[in-house]
Coordinates of C-alpha atoms in Angstrom, one line a residue:
X1 CA 14.4 93.3 259.9
X2 CA 11.1 93.4 261.7
X3 CA 10.7 95.7 264.7
X4 CA 7.8 93.9 266.4
X5 CA 9.6 90.5 266.6
X6 CA 6.8 88.7 264.9
X7 CA 6.1 85.8 264.6
X8 CA 8.3 85.2 267.8
X9 CA 6.7 88.1 269.7
X10 CA 10.0 88.6 271.5
X11 CA 13.6 89.5 270.6
X12 CA 15.9 86.5 270.3
X13 CA 19.2 88.4 270.1
X14 CA 18.8 91.2 272.7
X15 CA 22.6 91.3 273.2
X16 CA 24.5 91.5 269.9
X17 CA 27.7 90.4 271.6
X18 CA 26.0 87.2 273.0
X19 CA 27.5 83.9 271.7
X20 CA 24.8 81.5 272.8
X21 CA 21.1 81.3 271.7
X22 CA 18.4 80.7 274.3
X23 CA 16.4 77.6 273.2
X24 CA 13.6 78.4 270.8
X25 CA 11.1 76.2 269.0
X26 CA 9.8 76.8 265.4
X27 CA 7.2 74.8 263.5
X28 CA 6.8 75.0 259.7
X29 CA 3.3 73.9 258.5
X30 CA 3.9 73.2 254.8
X31 CA 1.8 71.6 252.1
X32 CA 3.4 68.2 252.5
X33 CA 5.1 68.1 255.9
X34 CA 4.7 69.6 259.4
X35 CA 8.1 69.9 261.1
X36 CA 9.1 71.1 264.6
X37 CA 12.7 72.2 265.2
X38 CA 14.1 73.4 268.5
X39 CA 17.3 75.5 268.1
X40 CA 20.0 75.8 270.6
X41 CA 23.8 76.4 270.8
X42 CA 25.8 79.1 269.0
X43 CA 23.8 82.2 268.2
X44 CA 25.3 82.6 264.7
X45 CA 25.2 78.8 264.0
X46 CA 22.2 77.3 265.8
X47 CA 22.2 73.5 266.4
X48 CA 19.2 71.3 266.3
X49 CA 18.3 70.4 269.9
X50 CA 15.1 68.6 268.6
X51 CA 13.8 67.9 265.1
X52 CA 10.6 66.0 264.3
X53 CA 8.6 65.8 261.0
X54 CA 5.2 64.4 260.1
X55 CA 4.3 63.9 256.4
X56 CA 0.8 65.2 256.8
X57 CA -0.1 65.9 253.2
X58 CA -2.1 68.9 254.2
X59 CA -2.1 70.4 250.7
X60 CA -2.7 67.2 248.7
X61 CA -5.6 67.7 246.2
X62 CA -5.8 71.4 247.0
X63 CA -5.5 72.4 243.4
X64 CA -8.6 70.3 242.6
X65 CA -10.8 70.9 245.6
X66 CA -9.7 74.3 246.8
X67 CA -9.7 72.9 250.3
X68 CA -7.2 71.3 252.7
X69 CA -6.9 67.5 252.5
X70 CA -9.3 66.1 255.2
X71 CA -6.9 63.4 256.3
X72 CA -4.0 65.9 256.1
X73 CA -6.0 68.2 258.5
X74 CA -6.3 65.4 261.0
X75 CA -2.7 64.4 260.8
X76 CA -1.4 68.0 260.9
X77 CA -3.6 68.9 263.9
X78 CA -2.5 65.7 265.7
X79 CA 1.2 66.6 265.0
X80 CA 0.6 70.2 266.2
X81 CA -1.1 69.0 269.4
X82 CA 2.0 66.8 270.1
X83 CA 4.4 69.6 269.3
X84 CA 2.6 71.9 271.7
X85 CA 2.9 69.3 274.4
X86 CA 6.6 68.7 273.7
X87 CA 7.3 72.5 273.9
X88 CA 5.5 72.7 277.2
X89 CA 7.5 69.8 278.5
X90 CA 10.8 71.4 277.3
X91 CA 9.9 74.7 278.9
X92 CA 10.0 76.5 275.6
X93 CA 6.3 77.3 275.0
X94 CA 4.9 79.0 273.1
X95 CA 6.1 77.6 269.8
X96 CA 6.4 79.9 266.8
X97 CA 4.3 78.4 264.0
X98 CA 4.5 79.5 260.3
X99 CA 2.2 78.2 257.6
X100 CA 2.8 78.4 253.9
X101 CA 1.1 77.6 250.6
X102 CA -1.5 75.1 251.6
X103 CA -3.1 77.1 254.5
X104 CA -2.8 80.5 252.7
X105 CA -4.4 79.2 249.5
X106 CA -7.2 76.9 250.9
X107 CA -10.6 78.4 251.3
X108 CA -10.8 76.6 254.7
X109 CA -7.4 77.9 255.7
X110 CA -8.7 80.5 258.2
X111 CA -11.0 77.9 259.7
X112 CA -8.0 75.5 260.1
X113 CA -6.1 78.4 261.8
X114 CA -8.9 78.9 264.3
X115 CA -9.2 75.2 264.9
X116 CA -5.4 74.9 265.6
X117 CA -5.5 77.8 268.1
X118 CA -8.6 76.5 269.8
X119 CA -7.3 72.9 270.1
X120 CA -3.6 73.5 270.8
X121 CA -3.2 77.1 271.8
X122 CA -0.8 77.6 268.9
X123 CA -1.2 80.6 266.6
X124 CA -0.4 80.1 262.9
X125 CA 1.3 82.9 261.1
X126 CA 0.3 82.5 257.5
X127 CA 2.9 84.1 255.1
X128 CA 2.5 84.9 251.4
X129 CA 4.8 83.5 248.7
X130 CA 7.0 86.6 248.5
X131 CA 7.6 86.4 252.2
X132 CA 8.2 82.7 252.1
X133 CA 10.9 83.2 249.4
X134 CA 12.5 85.9 251.4
X135 CA 12.7 84.0 254.7
X136 CA 13.9 80.8 252.9
X137 CA 16.6 82.7 251.2
X138 CA 17.7 84.2 254.6
X139 CA 17.9 80.6 255.9
X140 CA 20.4 79.9 253.1
X141 CA 22.4 82.9 254.1
X142 CA 22.5 81.8 257.7
X143 CA 24.4 78.7 256.7
X144 CA 26.1 80.1 253.6
X145 CA 27.1 83.7 254.3
X146 CA 28.7 84.2 250.9
X147 CA 25.9 82.6 248.9
X148 CA 25.3 84.2 245.5
X149 CA 22.9 83.0 242.9
X150 CA 19.3 81.8 242.9
X151 CA 17.5 80.1 245.8
X152 CA 14.7 77.6 244.8
X153 CA 12.4 76.3 247.6
X154 CA 10.0 73.6 246.6
X155 CA 7.0 72.6 248.7
X156 CA 3.9 70.5 247.9
X157 CA 1.8 73.3 246.3
X158 CA 4.3 76.0 245.4
X159 CA 7.9 76.7 244.5
X160 CA 9.6 79.9 245.3
X161 CA 12.7 81.5 243.6
X162 CA 14.7 84.4 244.8
X163 CA 18.0 86.1 243.9
X164 CA 20.6 86.4 246.7
X165 CA 24.0 87.9 246.9
X166 CA 26.2 90.1 249.2
X167 CA 24.1 89.0 252.2
X168 CA 20.9 90.3 250.7
X169 CA 17.7 88.9 249.2
X170 CA 16.7 90.5 245.9
X171 CA 13.9 89.9 243.4
X172 CA 11.7 86.9 244.1
X173 CA 8.6 85.1 242.8
X174 CA 6.2 82.4 244.0
X175 CA 5.1 79.8 241.4
X176 CA 2.5 77.0 241.4
X177 CA 5.1 74.4 240.6
X178 CA 4.8 72.2 243.7
X179 CA 4.3 68.5 242.9
X180 CA 0.8 68.4 244.3
X181 CA -0.1 71.0 241.7
X182 CA 1.6 69.1 238.9
X183 CA -0.4 66.0 239.8
X184 CA -3.5 67.8 238.7
X185 CA -2.2 68.7 235.2
X186 CA -4.1 66.6 232.6
X187 CA -2.4 65.3 229.6
X188 CA 0.6 63.5 231.1
X189 CA 4.3 64.3 231.0
X190 CA 4.1 66.2 227.7
X191 CA 1.5 68.6 228.9
X192 CA 3.3 69.0 232.3
X193 CA 6.4 70.0 230.4
X194 CA 4.6 72.8 228.6
X195 CA 3.1 74.0 231.9
X196 CA 6.5 73.9 233.6
X197 CA 8.2 75.7 230.8
X198 CA 5.6 78.5 230.6
X199 CA 5.8 79.2 234.4
X200 CA 9.6 79.0 234.5
X201 CA 9.9 81.5 231.7
X202 CA 7.9 84.0 233.8
X203 CA 10.1 83.2 236.8
X204 CA 13.2 83.6 234.8
X205 CA 12.2 87.1 233.8
X206 CA 12.0 88.0 237.5
X207 CA 15.1 86.4 239.0
X208 CA 17.2 86.7 235.9
X209 CA 19.6 83.7 236.2
X210 CA 23.0 84.3 234.7
X211 CA 24.5 80.9 234.5
X212 CA 25.3 80.7 238.2
X213 CA 24.6 78.6 241.2
X214 CA 21.1 77.3 242.2
X215 CA 20.6 76.7 245.9
X216 CA 18.0 74.0 246.5
X217 CA 15.7 74.0 249.6
X218 CA 13.0 71.5 250.2
X219 CA 12.4 67.8 250.9
X220 CA 11.9 66.7 247.3
X221 CA 15.2 68.4 246.2
X222 CA 17.0 66.7 249.1
X223 CA 15.8 63.3 248.0
X224 CA 17.0 63.9 244.4
X225 CA 20.4 64.9 245.8
X226 CA 20.5 61.8 248.0
X227 CA 19.7 59.7 245.0
X228 CA 22.4 61.5 243.0
X229 CA 24.9 60.5 245.7
X230 CA 23.6 56.9 245.5
X231 CA 24.0 56.8 241.7
X232 CA 27.5 58.3 241.8
X233 CA 28.7 56.2 244.8
X234 CA 29.5 59.5 246.6
X235 CA 31.1 58.7 250.0
X236 CA 29.7 61.4 252.2
X237 CA 26.0 61.4 252.6
X238 CA 25.7 64.8 254.2
X239 CA 23.2 66.8 252.2
X240 CA 24.1 70.3 253.3
X241 CA 26.4 71.9 250.8
X242 CA 26.4 68.9 248.5
X243 CA 27.2 70.2 245.1
X244 CA 26.1 68.8 241.7
X245 CA 27.0 69.6 238.1
X246 CA 24.1 70.2 235.7
X247 CA 24.8 67.1 233.6
X248 CA 24.9 65.0 236.7
X249 CA 21.4 66.3 237.8
X250 CA 20.0 65.5 234.4
X251 CA 21.4 62.0 234.5
X252 CA 20.1 61.4 238.0
X253 CA 16.6 62.6 237.1
X254 CA 16.5 60.2 234.2
X255 CA 17.9 57.4 236.3
X256 CA 15.1 58.0 238.9
X257 CA 12.5 57.8 236.1
X258 CA 13.9 54.5 234.8
X259 CA 14.2 52.8 238.1
X260 CA 11.7 51.2 240.5
X261 CA 10.5 53.8 243.1
X262 CA 10.3 51.2 245.9
X263 CA 13.8 50.0 245.3
X264 CA 15.1 53.6 245.4
X265 CA 13.2 54.2 248.6
X266 CA 14.8 51.2 250.3
X267 CA 18.3 52.4 249.3
X268 CA 17.8 55.9 250.7
X269 CA 15.3 55.5 253.5
X270 CA 12.8 57.8 251.8
X271 CA 9.2 57.8 252.8
X272 CA 6.5 56.6 250.3
X273 CA 4.7 60.0 250.6
X274 CA 7.9 61.9 249.7
X275 CA 9.0 59.4 246.9
X276 CA 5.6 59.9 245.2
X277 CA 6.5 63.5 244.6
X278 CA 10.1 63.2 243.6
X279 CA 9.7 62.3 239.8
X280 CA 7.5 65.4 239.4
X281 CA 10.0 67.6 241.2
X282 CA 12.7 66.0 238.9
X283 CA 10.8 67.2 235.9
X284 CA 10.9 70.8 237.2
X285 CA 14.6 70.6 238.2
X286 CA 15.5 69.3 234.7
X287 CA 13.7 72.1 233.1
X288 CA 15.4 74.7 235.3
X289 CA 18.8 73.2 234.6
X290 CA 18.2 73.5 230.9
X291 CA 16.5 76.9 230.9
X292 CA 18.6 78.7 233.5
X293 CA 21.9 77.4 232.0
X294 CA 23.2 76.8 235.6
X295 CA 26.9 76.5 236.5
X296 CA 26.3 74.4 239.7
X297 CA 23.4 73.1 241.8
X298 CA 24.0 73.2 245.6
X299 CA 21.8 71.7 248.4
X300 CA 20.9 73.7 251.5
X301 CA 19.5 72.0 254.6
X302 CA 18.6 75.4 255.9
X303 CA 15.4 77.1 254.9
X304 CA 12.4 79.0 256.3
X305 CA 12.9 78.0 259.9
X306 CA 16.5 79.2 259.9
X307 CA 15.4 82.2 258.0
X308 CA 13.2 83.2 260.8
X309 CA 16.2 83.3 263.2
X310 CA 18.3 85.2 260.6
X311 CA 15.5 87.8 260.4
X312 CA 16.2 88.9 264.0
X313 CA 20.0 88.7 263.9
X314 CA 21.6 92.2 264.1
X315 CA 24.1 92.8 261.4
X316 CA 27.0 92.4 263.8
X317 CA 25.9 88.9 264.5
X318 CA 25.2 88.1 260.8
X319 CA 28.8 89.0 260.0
X320 CA 30.3 86.3 262.3
X321 CA 31.6 83.1 260.7
X322 CA 29.1 80.3 261.4
X323 CA 31.8 77.6 261.4
X324 CA 34.0 79.4 263.9
X325 CA 31.0 80.3 266.1
X326 CA 29.9 76.7 266.2
X327 CA 33.4 75.4 266.9
X328 CA 33.8 78.0 269.7
X329 CA 30.5 76.9 271.2
X330 CA 31.5 73.3 271.1
X331 CA 34.8 74.1 272.8
X332 CA 33.1 76.1 275.5
X333 CA 30.7 73.3 276.4
X334 CA 32.7 70.1 275.6
X335 CA 36.5 70.7 276.0
X336 CA 38.5 70.3 279.2
X337 CA 40.1 73.7 278.9
X338 CA 37.8 76.2 277.1
X339 CA 39.9 79.0 275.6
X340 CA 42.9 76.9 274.9
X341 CA 42.0 76.5 271.2
X342 CA 42.7 80.2 270.5
X343 CA 46.1 79.9 272.2
X344 CA 46.9 76.7 270.3
X345 CA 46.0 78.5 267.0
X346 CA 48.4 81.3 267.9
X347 CA 51.1 78.8 268.8
X348 CA 50.8 77.0 265.5
X349 CA 50.4 80.1 263.3
X350 CA 54.1 80.1 262.3
X351 CA 53.6 76.8 260.5
X352 CA 50.8 78.1 258.3
X353 CA 51.9 81.6 257.3
X354 CA 51.2 80.9 253.6
X355 CA 47.6 79.6 254.2
X356 CA 44.8 81.5 252.5
X357 CA 41.8 82.8 254.3
X358 CA 39.7 79.6 253.7
X359 CA 42.5 77.3 255.0
X360 CA 43.1 79.6 257.9
X361 CA 39.5 79.4 259.1
X362 CA 39.7 75.6 258.9
X363 CA 42.9 75.6 261.0
X364 CA 41.2 77.9 263.5
X365 CA 38.2 75.6 263.7
X366 CA 40.4 72.6 264.1
X367 CA 42.2 74.2 267.0
X368 CA 38.9 75.0 268.7
X369 CA 37.6 71.5 268.3
X370 CA 40.9 69.6 269.0
X371 CA 39.9 68.6 272.6
X372 CA 36.1 68.3 272.3
X373 CA 36.1 64.4 272.2
X374 CA 38.2 63.8 275.3
X375 CA 35.4 61.9 277.0
X376 CA 35.5 59.2 274.3
X377 CA 37.4 56.0 274.8
X378 CA 41.1 56.6 273.9
X379 CA 40.9 53.8 271.3
X380 CA 38.1 55.6 269.4
X381 CA 38.8 59.3 269.9
X382 CA 40.3 59.6 266.4
X383 CA 37.2 58.1 264.8
X384 CA 34.9 60.2 266.9
X385 CA 36.7 63.4 265.9
X386 CA 36.4 62.5 262.3
X387 CA 32.7 61.6 262.6
X388 CA 31.9 64.8 264.5
X389 CA 33.6 67.0 261.9
X390 CA 32.1 65.3 258.8
X391 CA 28.6 64.7 260.2
X392 CA 27.9 67.6 262.5
X393 CA 25.5 70.4 261.8
X394 CA 28.2 73.0 260.8
X395 CA 27.4 75.9 258.5
X396 CA 29.8 77.6 256.2
X397 CA 31.6 74.3 255.5
X398 CA 31.7 72.4 252.1
X399 CA 32.3 68.7 251.8
X400 CA 36.1 68.9 251.1
X401 CA 36.3 71.3 254.1
X402 CA 34.5 68.8 256.3
X403 CA 36.9 66.0 255.3
X404 CA 40.0 68.2 255.8
X405 CA 38.7 69.3 259.2
X406 CA 37.9 65.7 260.2
X407 CA 41.2 64.3 258.9
X408 CA 43.2 66.9 260.8
X409 CA 41.4 66.0 264.0
X410 CA 41.9 62.3 263.3
X411 CA 45.6 63.0 263.2
X412 CA 45.4 65.0 266.4
X413 CA 44.9 61.6 268.1
X414 CA 46.5 59.2 265.6
X415 CA 49.7 59.3 263.6
X416 CA 48.6 57.1 260.7
X417 CA 45.3 57.0 258.7
X418 CA 46.2 53.8 256.9
X419 CA 43.5 51.2 257.0
X420 CA 40.9 53.7 258.3
X421 CA 37.3 52.9 257.6
X422 CA 37.0 56.5 256.4
X423 CA 39.4 56.0 253.5
X424 CA 36.6 56.3 250.9
X425 CA 36.0 59.9 252.1
X426 CA 39.7 60.9 251.7
X427 CA 39.2 60.9 247.9
X428 CA 37.4 64.2 248.3
X429 CA 40.9 65.7 248.9
X430 CA 43.9 65.8 246.7
X431 CA 47.3 64.7 247.8
X432 CA 48.5 68.1 248.9
X433 CA 45.3 68.6 251.0
X434 CA 45.8 65.2 252.6
X435 CA 49.3 66.2 253.5
X436 CA 48.3 69.6 254.9
X437 CA 45.6 68.0 257.0
X438 CA 48.1 65.5 258.4
X439 CA 50.5 68.3 259.2
X440 CA 47.8 70.3 261.0
X441 CA 46.7 67.2 263.0
X442 CA 50.3 66.4 264.1
X443 CA 50.9 70.0 264.9
X444 CA 47.9 70.1 267.2
X445 CA 49.0 66.7 268.7
X446 CA 52.4 68.3 269.6
X447 CA 50.9 71.6 270.7
X448 CA 48.6 69.8 273.1
X449 CA 51.7 68.7 275.1
X450 CA 51.9 72.3 276.3
X451 CA 48.2 72.5 277.4
X452 CA 48.9 73.5 281.0
X453 CA 48.4 77.2 280.5
X454 CA 49.6 79.0 277.4
X455 CA 51.8 77.1 275.0
X456 CA 53.2 80.4 273.8
X457 CA 54.8 80.9 277.2
X458 CA 56.4 77.5 277.1
X459 CA 57.8 77.3 273.5
X460 CA 57.8 78.9 270.1
X461 CA 57.8 77.3 266.6
X462 CA 59.5 78.7 263.5
X463 CA 59.1 77.1 260.1
X464 CA 61.4 77.9 257.2
X465 CA 59.8 76.1 254.2
X466 CA 62.6 76.9 251.7
X467 CA 65.2 75.3 254.0
X468 CA 62.7 72.7 255.2
X469 CA 63.8 73.6 258.7
X470 CA 61.5 73.3 261.8
X471 CA 62.8 75.2 264.8
X472 CA 61.6 74.9 268.4
X473 CA 62.6 77.4 271.0
X474 CA 61.9 76.3 274.6
X475 CA 61.3 78.7 277.4
X476 CA 62.4 77.7 280.9
X477 CA 58.9 76.5 281.8
X478 CA 58.7 74.5 278.6
X479 CA 61.9 72.5 279.2
X480 CA 60.3 70.1 281.7
X481 CA 57.2 69.7 279.4
X482 CA 59.4 68.7 276.4
X483 CA 59.8 65.1 277.6
X484 CA 59.8 61.8 275.8
X485 CA 56.2 61.8 274.4
X486 CA 56.5 65.5 273.4
X487 CA 59.8 64.8 271.6
X488 CA 58.2 61.9 269.7
X489 CA 55.3 64.1 268.6
X490 CA 57.7 66.9 267.5
X491 CA 59.6 64.3 265.4
X492 CA 56.4 63.1 263.9
X493 CA 55.4 66.7 263.0
X494 CA 58.8 67.2 261.4
X495 CA 58.4 64.0 259.4
X496 CA 55.0 65.1 258.1
X497 CA 56.7 68.4 256.9
X498 CA 59.6 66.6 255.5
X499 CA 61.8 68.8 257.7
X500 CA 65.0 68.7 259.6
X501 CA 64.8 70.1 263.1
X502 CA 66.7 72.3 265.6
X503 CA 65.9 72.8 269.2
X504 CA 67.0 75.9 271.2
X505 CA 66.8 77.1 274.8
X506 CA 65.6 80.6 275.3

């Protein structure tokens, strides 16, 4: 971890116990795009307060000319001028700006740095390939604390690979396998394949893949993943933690090659500038799949910008669960009774004693989020809950986990899911997972009836799974709360468990 807080110039996490992040803006000046992101929210799981990208093409033609693309320079400078003005208006100036392959490799890179600072007041921190690989990998770790395998970040002019595991970044290498570089290879696909294989063999000797996971970072990879979803008819179009099998990747890359690029663009909303590079990126990905003998290919929406935040996080903060931290922040800012989620979790714990660690964290997250959509119209709260859980920027949450969380929150407000427009997404869960999500939702629906204070002071639940017996013990202050609606919700919970019930007075 750096001691001088560069390139931010200030500590972002002065108090290791702090839960919230003060708003901070980061700009990534890449070979293809220039993107500004403003982070806010939970310190361990930052949300995107603002996110804007310009496909400047700064590094287009660099391999041939040795200089930045003239049109790309103009577009990038215009974007940076706008971003500086936005930061000033948001009260977050100065922005932290990091430049990668194009600016570091171009002979006029230093001149462009000086121009940007003179015209916009922004200072570009140019990092080398090794540092780019390290920071990108740390971005993956921010959203995926247990990530283990190989990170692959593709830009316009370079592609970085790094080994990660146990929260650390290991050996890494920067390669000239960006699509802009491959455009300059003469001899067509056959010659490109030879170049790609030669470079990947060298990279393989450094990161030493062992038939494990490959974590993809970068716009071209995300387009390929989105097209994989399209080809497969996958129901949840959230790219973060989307997982692909090697054979599926190979089929999709071939499918992209055989189909009209314009038609694929219209189906996925991909820009023409990005789509131009996708087939070349696909050639690299196919070669990696075959050469590295991968077990799984996963997509990360987190990269170098998030890695810059992770760089400053003290170990105590890194060790927090990003999902729970994000849910806690949402409860603190959006619920009617912040702090009740933890009490609700304790109240419901007797129902889920057999839950493993992964299921327990989903239950805890659901309890924290159970009241965060109360401002929505009552007729749509169930849908809003599901949408928030499945579409929100939540780290540490795979796609089945998103649907489980969303479905449990849907049942927090609605007994039945039959006829829901979300039904296609339910197929990401098996029957037992669907049942458990329903039980959790109906348990939260019942527990919310004791929301005035601590439900544990009003009642206690006891679940005997072998006897299929659900027992409720009411404290004196809980008797008045256990009225008609509460009784109906208790019965609904018992039905979801397939249980008989008994009610006692303390």
